[in-house]
Amino acid sequence: MVLTRDVTERRRAAEAALLHERETLQRQFLSIFSRELRTPIATIKASAETLLLGEVADAKFRARFLTLIDNQANRLTGLVDDLLAVADLESGKFKPAASAIELAGFLEEFLPDIAALAKKKTVTIAAQIEPGLVLQADRFHLASVFQDLLDNAIKYNKKNGKVTITARRNADGDAEVSVQDTGIGIPEEDLPLIFQRFHRAANARERYLEGAGLGLYIVKAMLDGYGGRIWAENAKNEGAVFRFILPSERTKPGPRKKRPRA
């Protein structure tokens, strides 16, 4: 009887702790998203009101306000997409459906979509892909992974900086991909934490990761779903390197044992 009561009390304590943790995360989630949503909504509202009042006669200035509205609407869309992705991941609705993707051809189609952001930041993108490298993933999910990693690599790069994508088959037969920039790097104390939900690394000048702090959390969860993994490190000279591994054509996705990082 004593043993039963002890086990029951421990179980109740564990359930109470879990409930408290979930409630804390929910409050944190609502607080962060409320702040992140407020800025684009306020900007869109102010710009629209200015245009409606007819106070901008010059066509060039009107175009600037419309561009501002469009940019902030895109930001809102990104926040909502992150919210939906997290909901799917945590509700079990995320169903990996891997197919063979030839990486060089995929990037040839994908990179032009991000070229405008790179050009605006005067950043060049180079890709060094092992010929014939085929990995197992869903094209939409793989595009989401590259979109997030390249967005960060471009945004926080230096003027006239460079982003280098490299990919090869490693000794285990998996596809190993890296995205390296020449930017501000990541504080060493933040490296083990940046894939956690809501974490945003701090820098002496600016935050390395803006937004709600969900992008890398989502990327990691997606890659985990395909039996892959991801980690980050600082480059020897400057900038940061994000590396991820996905099963190649020769291997099947699924749970994988942790291996020491190279």
PDB file of N, CA and C in Angstrom, residues 177-215:
ATOM      1  N   VAL A 177      25.088  18.157 -45.766  1.00  0.00           N
ATOM      2  CA  VAL A 177      24.972  19.472 -46.397  1.00  0.00           C
ATOM      3  C   VAL A 177      25.397  20.538 -45.400  1.00  0.00           C
ATOM      4  N   SER A 178      26.116  21.560 -45.881  1.00  0.00           N
ATOM      5  CA  SER A 178      26.485  22.682 -45.021  1.00  0.00           C
ATOM      6  C   SER A 178      26.127  23.993 -45.698  1.00  0.00           C
ATOM      7  N   VAL A 179      25.717  24.965 -44.879  1.00  0.00           N
ATOM      8  CA  VAL A 179      25.447  26.322 -45.346  1.00  0.00           C
ATOM      9  C   VAL A 179      26.320  27.249 -44.505  1.00  0.00           C
ATOM     10  N   GLN A 180      27.339  27.837 -45.136  1.00  0.00           N
ATOM     11  CA  GLN A 180      28.308  28.662 -44.414  1.00  0.00           C
ATOM     12  C   GLN A 180      28.214  30.110 -44.885  1.00  0.00           C
ATOM     13  N   ASP A 181      28.264  31.055 -43.919  1.00  0.00           N
ATOM     14  CA  ASP A 181      28.238  32.468 -44.270  1.00  0.00           C
ATOM     15  C   ASP A 181      29.507  33.157 -43.789  1.00  0.00           C
ATOM     16  N   THR A 182      29.638  34.424 -44.125  1.00  0.00           N
ATOM     17  CA  THR A 182      30.788  35.219 -43.697  1.00  0.00           C
ATOM     18  C   THR A 182      30.317  36.360 -42.792  1.00  0.00           C
ATOM     19  N   GLY A 183      29.287  36.069 -41.987  1.00  0.00           N
ATOM     20  CA  GLY A 183      28.654  37.099 -41.182  1.00  0.00           C
ATOM     21  C   GLY A 183      29.176  37.226 -39.767  1.00  0.00           C
ATOM     22  N   ILE A 184      28.254  37.535 -38.843  1.00  0.00           N
ATOM     23  CA  ILE A 184      28.630  37.912 -37.479  1.00  0.00           C
ATOM     24  C   ILE A 184      28.881  36.723 -36.565  1.00  0.00           C
ATOM     25  N   GLY A 185      28.576  35.520 -37.021  1.00  0.00           N
ATOM     26  CA  GLY A 185      28.795  34.353 -36.170  1.00  0.00           C
ATOM     27  C   GLY A 185      27.739  34.232 -35.078  1.00  0.00           C
ATOM     28  N   ILE A 186      27.889  33.214 -34.242  1.00  0.00           N
ATOM     29  CA  ILE A 186      26.940  32.940 -33.161  1.00  0.00           C
ATOM     30  C   ILE A 186      27.712  32.853 -31.854  1.00  0.00           C
ATOM     31  N   PRO A 187      27.263  33.543 -30.805  1.00  0.00           N
ATOM     32  CA  PRO A 187      27.947  33.421 -29.512  1.00  0.00           C
ATOM     33  C   PRO A 187      28.066  31.960 -29.102  1.00  0.00           C
ATOM     34  N   GLU A 188      29.238  31.561 -28.624  1.00  0.00           N
ATOM     35  CA  GLU A 188      29.503  30.159 -28.295  1.00  0.00           C
ATOM     36  C   GLU A 188      28.484  29.602 -27.308  1.00  0.00           C
ATOM     37  N   GLU A 189      28.053  30.429 -26.340  1.00  0.00           N
ATOM     38  CA  GLU A 189      27.113  29.937 -25.329  1.00  0.00           C
ATOM     39  C   GLU A 189      25.733  29.654 -25.908  1.00  0.00           C
ATOM     40  N   ASP A 190      25.455  30.208 -27.099  1.00  0.00           N
ATOM     41  CA  ASP A 190      24.147  29.998 -27.709  1.00  0.00           C
ATOM     42  C   ASP A 190      24.105  28.807 -28.660  1.00  0.00           C
ATOM     43  N   LEU A 191      25.263  28.315 -29.064  1.00  0.00           N
ATOM     44  CA  LEU A 191      25.291  27.237 -30.053  1.00  0.00           C
ATOM     45  C   LEU A 191      24.474  26.009 -29.647  1.00  0.00           C
ATOM     46  N   PRO A 192      24.533  25.551 -28.373  1.00  0.00           N
ATOM     47  CA  PRO A 192      23.739  24.368 -28.012  1.00  0.00           C
ATOM     48  C   PRO A 192      22.242  24.654 -27.881  1.00  0.00           C
ATOM     49  N   LEU A 193      21.843  25.932 -27.949  1.00  0.00           N
ATOM     50  CA  LEU A 193      20.464  26.306 -27.620  1.00  0.00           C
ATOM     51  C   LEU A 193      19.643  26.786 -28.805  1.00  0.00           C
ATOM     52  N   ILE A 194      20.292  27.102 -29.930  1.00  0.00           N
ATOM     53  CA  ILE A 194      19.578  27.815 -30.977  1.00  0.00           C
ATOM     54  C   ILE A 194      18.485  27.001 -31.670  1.00  0.00           C
ATOM     55  N   PHE A 195      18.454  25.680 -31.479  1.00  0.00           N
ATOM     56  CA  PHE A 195      17.395  24.881 -32.087  1.00  0.00           C
ATOM     57  C   PHE A 195      16.223  24.656 -31.126  1.00  0.00           C
ATOM     58  N   GLN A 196      16.290  25.277 -29.962  1.00  0.00           N
ATOM     59  CA  GLN A 196      15.184  25.171 -29.022  1.00  0.00           C
ATOM     60  C   GLN A 196      14.082  26.146 -29.411  1.00  0.00           C
ATOM     61  N   ARG A 197      12.867  25.785 -29.071  1.00  0.00           N
ATOM     62  CA  ARG A 197      11.729  26.644 -29.366  1.00  0.00           C
ATOM     63  C   ARG A 197      11.845  27.974 -28.625  1.00  0.00           C
ATOM     64  N   PHE A 198      11.604  29.059 -29.350  1.00  0.00           N
ATOM     65  CA  PHE A 198      11.606  30.434 -28.843  1.00  0.00           C
ATOM     66  C   PHE A 198      12.986  30.981 -28.530  1.00  0.00           C
ATOM     67  N   HIS A 199      14.047  30.194 -28.747  1.00  0.00           N
ATOM     68  CA  HIS A 199      15.368  30.733 -28.405  1.00  0.00           C
ATOM     69  C   HIS A 199      15.843  31.676 -29.505  1.00  0.00           C
ATOM     70  N   ARG A 200      16.372  32.827 -29.082  1.00  0.00           N
ATOM     71  CA  ARG A 200      16.958  33.788 -30.009  1.00  0.00           C
ATOM     72  C   ARG A 200      18.316  34.190 -29.457  1.00  0.00           C
ATOM     73  N   ALA A 201      19.354  33.881 -30.221  1.00  0.00           N
ATOM     74  CA  ALA A 201      20.709  34.151 -29.742  1.00  0.00           C
ATOM     75  C   ALA A 201      20.975  35.645 -29.708  1.00  0.00           C
ATOM     76  N   ALA A 202      21.751  36.072 -28.716  1.00  0.00           N
ATOM     77  CA  ALA A 202      22.063  37.489 -28.568  1.00  0.00           C
ATOM     78  C   ALA A 202      23.438  37.789 -29.127  1.00  0.00           C
ATOM     79  N   ASN A 203      23.606  38.995 -29.621  1.00  0.00           N
ATOM     80  CA  ASN A 203      24.889  39.447 -30.138  1.00  0.00           C
ATOM     81  C   ASN A 203      25.123  40.852 -29.606  1.00  0.00           C
ATOM     82  N   ALA A 204      26.368  41.253 -29.513  1.00  0.00           N
ATOM     83  CA  ALA A 204      26.667  42.575 -28.967  1.00  0.00           C
ATOM     84  C   ALA A 204      26.007  43.679 -29.788  1.00  0.00           C
ATOM     85  N   ARG A 205      25.809  43.445 -31.088  1.00  0.00           N
ATOM     86  CA  ARG A 205      25.229  44.483 -31.938  1.00  0.00           C
ATOM     87  C   ARG A 205      23.765  44.225 -32.260  1.00  0.00           C
ATOM     88  N   GLU A 206      23.403  42.973 -32.472  1.00  0.00           N
ATOM     89  CA  GLU A 206      22.040  42.674 -32.894  1.00  0.00           C
ATOM     90  C   GLU A 206      21.752  41.202 -32.637  1.00  0.00           C
ATOM     91  N   ARG A 207      20.468  40.844 -32.636  1.00  0.00           N
ATOM     92  CA  ARG A 207      20.099  39.439 -32.473  1.00  0.00           C
ATOM     93  C   ARG A 207      20.440  38.674 -33.741  1.00  0.00           C
ATOM     94  N   TYR A 208      21.007  37.504 -33.557  1.00  0.00           N
ATOM     95  CA  TYR A 208      21.336  36.691 -34.728  1.00  0.00           C
ATOM     96  C   TYR A 208      20.071  36.175 -35.393  1.00  0.00           C
ATOM     97  N   LEU A 209      19.085  35.851 -34.580  1.00  0.00           N
ATOM     98  CA  LEU A 209      17.840  35.321 -35.121  1.00  0.00           C
ATOM     99  C   LEU A 209      16.689  36.217 -34.703  1.00  0.00           C
ATOM    100  N   GLU A 210      16.010  36.819 -35.677  1.00  0.00           N
ATOM    101  CA  GLU A 210      14.864  37.636 -35.380  1.00  0.00           C
ATOM    102  C   GLU A 210      13.609  36.777 -35.380  1.00  0.00           C
ATOM    103  N   GLY A 211      12.465  37.451 -35.181  1.00  0.00           N
ATOM    104  CA  GLY A 211      11.203  36.746 -35.246  1.00  0.00           C
ATOM    105  C   GLY A 211      10.867  36.063 -33.947  1.00  0.00           C
ATOM    106  N   ALA A 212       9.995  35.083 -34.038  1.00  0.00           N
ATOM    107  CA  ALA A 212       9.484  34.419 -32.842  1.00  0.00           C
ATOM    108  C   ALA A 212      10.418  33.343 -32.322  1.00  0.00           C
ATOM    109  N   GLY A 213      11.511  33.086 -32.997  1.00  0.00           N
ATOM    110  CA  GLY A 213      12.443  32.071 -32.528  1.00  0.00           C
ATOM    111  C   GLY A 213      11.972  30.654 -32.796  1.00  0.00           C
ATOM    112  N   LEU A 214      11.232  30.479 -33.897  1.00  0.00           N
ATOM    113  CA  LEU A 214      10.694  29.149 -34.221  1.00  0.00           C
ATOM    114  C   LEU A 214      11.339  28.534 -35.462  1.00  0.00           C
ATOM    115  N   GLY A 215      12.021  29.348 -36.267  1.00  0.00           N
ATOM    116  CA  GLY A 215      12.523  28.849 -37.545  1.00  0.00           C
ATOM    117  C   GLY A 215      13.423  27.640 -37.427  1.00  0.00           C
TER     118      GLY A 215
END
